[in-house]
XYZ file of C-alpha atoms in Angstrom:
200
model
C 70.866 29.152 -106.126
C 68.421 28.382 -109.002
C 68.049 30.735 -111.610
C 64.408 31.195 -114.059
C 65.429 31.445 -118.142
C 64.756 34.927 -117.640
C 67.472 35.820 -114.810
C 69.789 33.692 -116.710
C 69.452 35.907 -119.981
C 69.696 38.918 -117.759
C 72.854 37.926 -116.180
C 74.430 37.255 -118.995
C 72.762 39.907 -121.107
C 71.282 38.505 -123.576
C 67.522 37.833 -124.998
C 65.689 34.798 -123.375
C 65.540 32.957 -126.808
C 68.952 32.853 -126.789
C 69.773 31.348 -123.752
C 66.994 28.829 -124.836
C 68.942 27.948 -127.681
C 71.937 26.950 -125.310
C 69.181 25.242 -123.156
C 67.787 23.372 -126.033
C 70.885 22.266 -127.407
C 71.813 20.145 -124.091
C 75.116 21.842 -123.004
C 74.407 23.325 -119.290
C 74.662 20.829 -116.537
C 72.328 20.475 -113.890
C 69.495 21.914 -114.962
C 66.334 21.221 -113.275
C 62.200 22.189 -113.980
C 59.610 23.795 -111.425
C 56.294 23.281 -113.402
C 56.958 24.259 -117.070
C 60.368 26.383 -115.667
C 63.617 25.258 -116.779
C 66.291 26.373 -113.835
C 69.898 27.045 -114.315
C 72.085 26.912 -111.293
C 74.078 30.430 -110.704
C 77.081 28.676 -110.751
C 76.854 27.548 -114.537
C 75.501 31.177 -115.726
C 78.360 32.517 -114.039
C 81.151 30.038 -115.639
C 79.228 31.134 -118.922
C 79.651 34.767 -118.349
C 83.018 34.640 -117.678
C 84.319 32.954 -120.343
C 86.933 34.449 -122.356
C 86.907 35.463 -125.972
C 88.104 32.551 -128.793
C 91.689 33.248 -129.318
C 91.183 33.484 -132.829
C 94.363 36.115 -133.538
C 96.540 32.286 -132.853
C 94.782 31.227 -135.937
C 96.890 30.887 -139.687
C 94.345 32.866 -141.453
C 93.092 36.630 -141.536
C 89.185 35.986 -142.051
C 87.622 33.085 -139.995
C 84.081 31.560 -141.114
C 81.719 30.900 -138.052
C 78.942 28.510 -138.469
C 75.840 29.715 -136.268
C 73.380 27.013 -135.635
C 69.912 26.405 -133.374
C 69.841 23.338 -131.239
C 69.305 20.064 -133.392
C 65.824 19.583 -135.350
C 65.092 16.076 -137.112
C 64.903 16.938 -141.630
C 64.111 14.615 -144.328
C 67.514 14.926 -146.055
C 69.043 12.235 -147.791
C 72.484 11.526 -146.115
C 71.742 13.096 -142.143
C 68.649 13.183 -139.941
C 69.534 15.917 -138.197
C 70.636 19.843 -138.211
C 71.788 21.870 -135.623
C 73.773 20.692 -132.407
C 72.655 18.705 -129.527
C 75.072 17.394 -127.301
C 73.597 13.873 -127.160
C 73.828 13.113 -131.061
C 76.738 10.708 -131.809
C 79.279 12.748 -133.465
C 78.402 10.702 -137.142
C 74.904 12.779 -136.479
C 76.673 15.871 -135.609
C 78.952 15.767 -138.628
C 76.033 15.075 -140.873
C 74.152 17.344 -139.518
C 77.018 20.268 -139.852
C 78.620 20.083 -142.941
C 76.066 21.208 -145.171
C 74.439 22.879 -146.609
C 74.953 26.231 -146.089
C 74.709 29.422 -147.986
C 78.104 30.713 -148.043
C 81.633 31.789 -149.992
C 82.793 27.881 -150.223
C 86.515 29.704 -151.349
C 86.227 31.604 -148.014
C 85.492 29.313 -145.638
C 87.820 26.689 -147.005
C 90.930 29.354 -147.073
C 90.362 29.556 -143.426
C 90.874 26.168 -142.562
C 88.740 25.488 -139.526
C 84.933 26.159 -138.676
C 84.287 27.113 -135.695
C 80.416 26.005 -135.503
C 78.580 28.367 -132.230
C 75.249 28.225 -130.442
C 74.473 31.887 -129.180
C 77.839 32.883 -129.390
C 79.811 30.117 -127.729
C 82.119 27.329 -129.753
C 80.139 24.184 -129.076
C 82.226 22.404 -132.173
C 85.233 22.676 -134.753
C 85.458 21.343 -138.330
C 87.925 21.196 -140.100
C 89.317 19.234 -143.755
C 87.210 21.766 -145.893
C 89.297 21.911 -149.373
C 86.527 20.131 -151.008
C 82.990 21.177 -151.507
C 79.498 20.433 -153.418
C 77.385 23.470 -154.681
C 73.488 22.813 -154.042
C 70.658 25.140 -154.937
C 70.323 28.641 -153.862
C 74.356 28.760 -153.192
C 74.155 26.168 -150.746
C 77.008 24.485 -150.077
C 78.638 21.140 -148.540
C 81.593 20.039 -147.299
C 81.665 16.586 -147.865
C 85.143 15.822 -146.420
C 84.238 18.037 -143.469
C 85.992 16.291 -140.016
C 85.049 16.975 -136.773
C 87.732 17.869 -134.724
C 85.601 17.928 -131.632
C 82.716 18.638 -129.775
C 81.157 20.249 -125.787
C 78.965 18.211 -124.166
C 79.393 20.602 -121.211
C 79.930 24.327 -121.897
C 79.611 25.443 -118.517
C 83.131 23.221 -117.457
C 83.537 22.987 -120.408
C 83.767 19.464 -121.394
C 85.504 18.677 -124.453
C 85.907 15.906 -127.150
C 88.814 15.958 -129.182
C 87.675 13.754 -132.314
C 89.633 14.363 -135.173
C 92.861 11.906 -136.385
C 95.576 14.707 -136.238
C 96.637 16.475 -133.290
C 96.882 19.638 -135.386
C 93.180 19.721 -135.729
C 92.809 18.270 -132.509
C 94.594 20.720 -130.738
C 92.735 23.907 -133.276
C 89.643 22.516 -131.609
C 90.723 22.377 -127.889
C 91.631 25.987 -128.538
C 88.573 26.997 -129.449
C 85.831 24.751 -127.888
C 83.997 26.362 -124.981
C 85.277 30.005 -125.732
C 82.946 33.013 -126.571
C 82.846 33.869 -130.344
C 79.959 36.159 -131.037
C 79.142 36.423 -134.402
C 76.486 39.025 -136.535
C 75.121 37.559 -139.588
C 71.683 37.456 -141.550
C 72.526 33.479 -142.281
C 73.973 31.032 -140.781
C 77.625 31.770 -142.052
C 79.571 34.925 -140.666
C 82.784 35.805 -140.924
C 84.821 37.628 -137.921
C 87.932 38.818 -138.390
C 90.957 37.278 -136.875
C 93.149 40.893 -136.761
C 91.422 42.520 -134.724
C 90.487 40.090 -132.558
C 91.232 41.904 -128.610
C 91.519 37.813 -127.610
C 94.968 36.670 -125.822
């Protein structure tokens, strides 16, 4: 069964541009177009829906930064062509594209150790190494040593791609790719607490 944007938002109760994000971004399988229609097989809505929380209460820290990003977008920047996530950029582009710059509390996110970057509210990829940072304009910030300790191509299995030289990290971002971490922010930095996280 073959579901319209629309249903799939429904089912999973969210708005439609949301689930276009998640569409955009190249992470559902099997996707398939009638006309200008993008369909979503049931089965993949359903594997989305029933994905459990991030089981951020196992993280070392008591206030976790969340990067929220749209699918990928080509920019002009000097150092990256690209911001956002898309599952078919080469995880240089995805790093680039990730680690800056962002308007946030550089202290904060680097006391927490990991980034946990989201596309509507699911872990599509972890960085990690953030001790040092670069202040821009308009409290922008970088992370310039930022790794990526993997990536989803897949959410919907999920599939995963452990990147990052040391199994710590790697194993940080198995933990965490493909879960459900909703987020509320104005920005593209929020911060969720890890306490009282109801995650197992």
């Amino acid at each position: 069964m073959l579901l319209t944007t629309g249903q799939a938002a429904e089912e999973l109760g969210c708005a439609i541009t949301t689930y276009r994000r998640l569409v955009n971004a190249g992470v559902l399988p099997g996707l398939s177009r009638r006309g200008v229609r993008v369909m979503t097989p049931l089965w993949v809505v359903q594997a989305l829906r029933e994905r459990t929380p991030a089981p951020v209460n196992r993280l070392d820290t008591d206030l976790l930064g969340v990067l929220r990003v749209d699918s990928a977008r080509q920019v002009e920047d000097a150092g990256r062509q690209w911001v956002g996530y898309a599952a078919d950029l080469s995880p240089g582009d995805l790093l680039k594209g990730l680690r800056g710059w962002w308007r946030c509390d550089a202290a904060s996110l680097a006391a927490g150790g990991v980034l946990p970057v989201t596309v509507s509210g699911y872990v599509v990829a972890v960085l990690t190494s953030l001790d040092r940072w670069e202040k821009g304009e308009g409290g922008r910030h970088a992370f310039p040593d930022a790794v990526l300790a993997g990536y989803v191509t897949d959410l919907a299995t999920p599939v995963k791609h452990l990147t990052a030289p040391r199994q710590t990290d790697r194993d940080i971002a198995d933990l965490l790719l493909g879960t459900r971490l909703p987020s509320l922010s104005s920005g593209a930095i929020a911060y969720v607490s890890t306490r009282s996280s109801t995650a197992n």
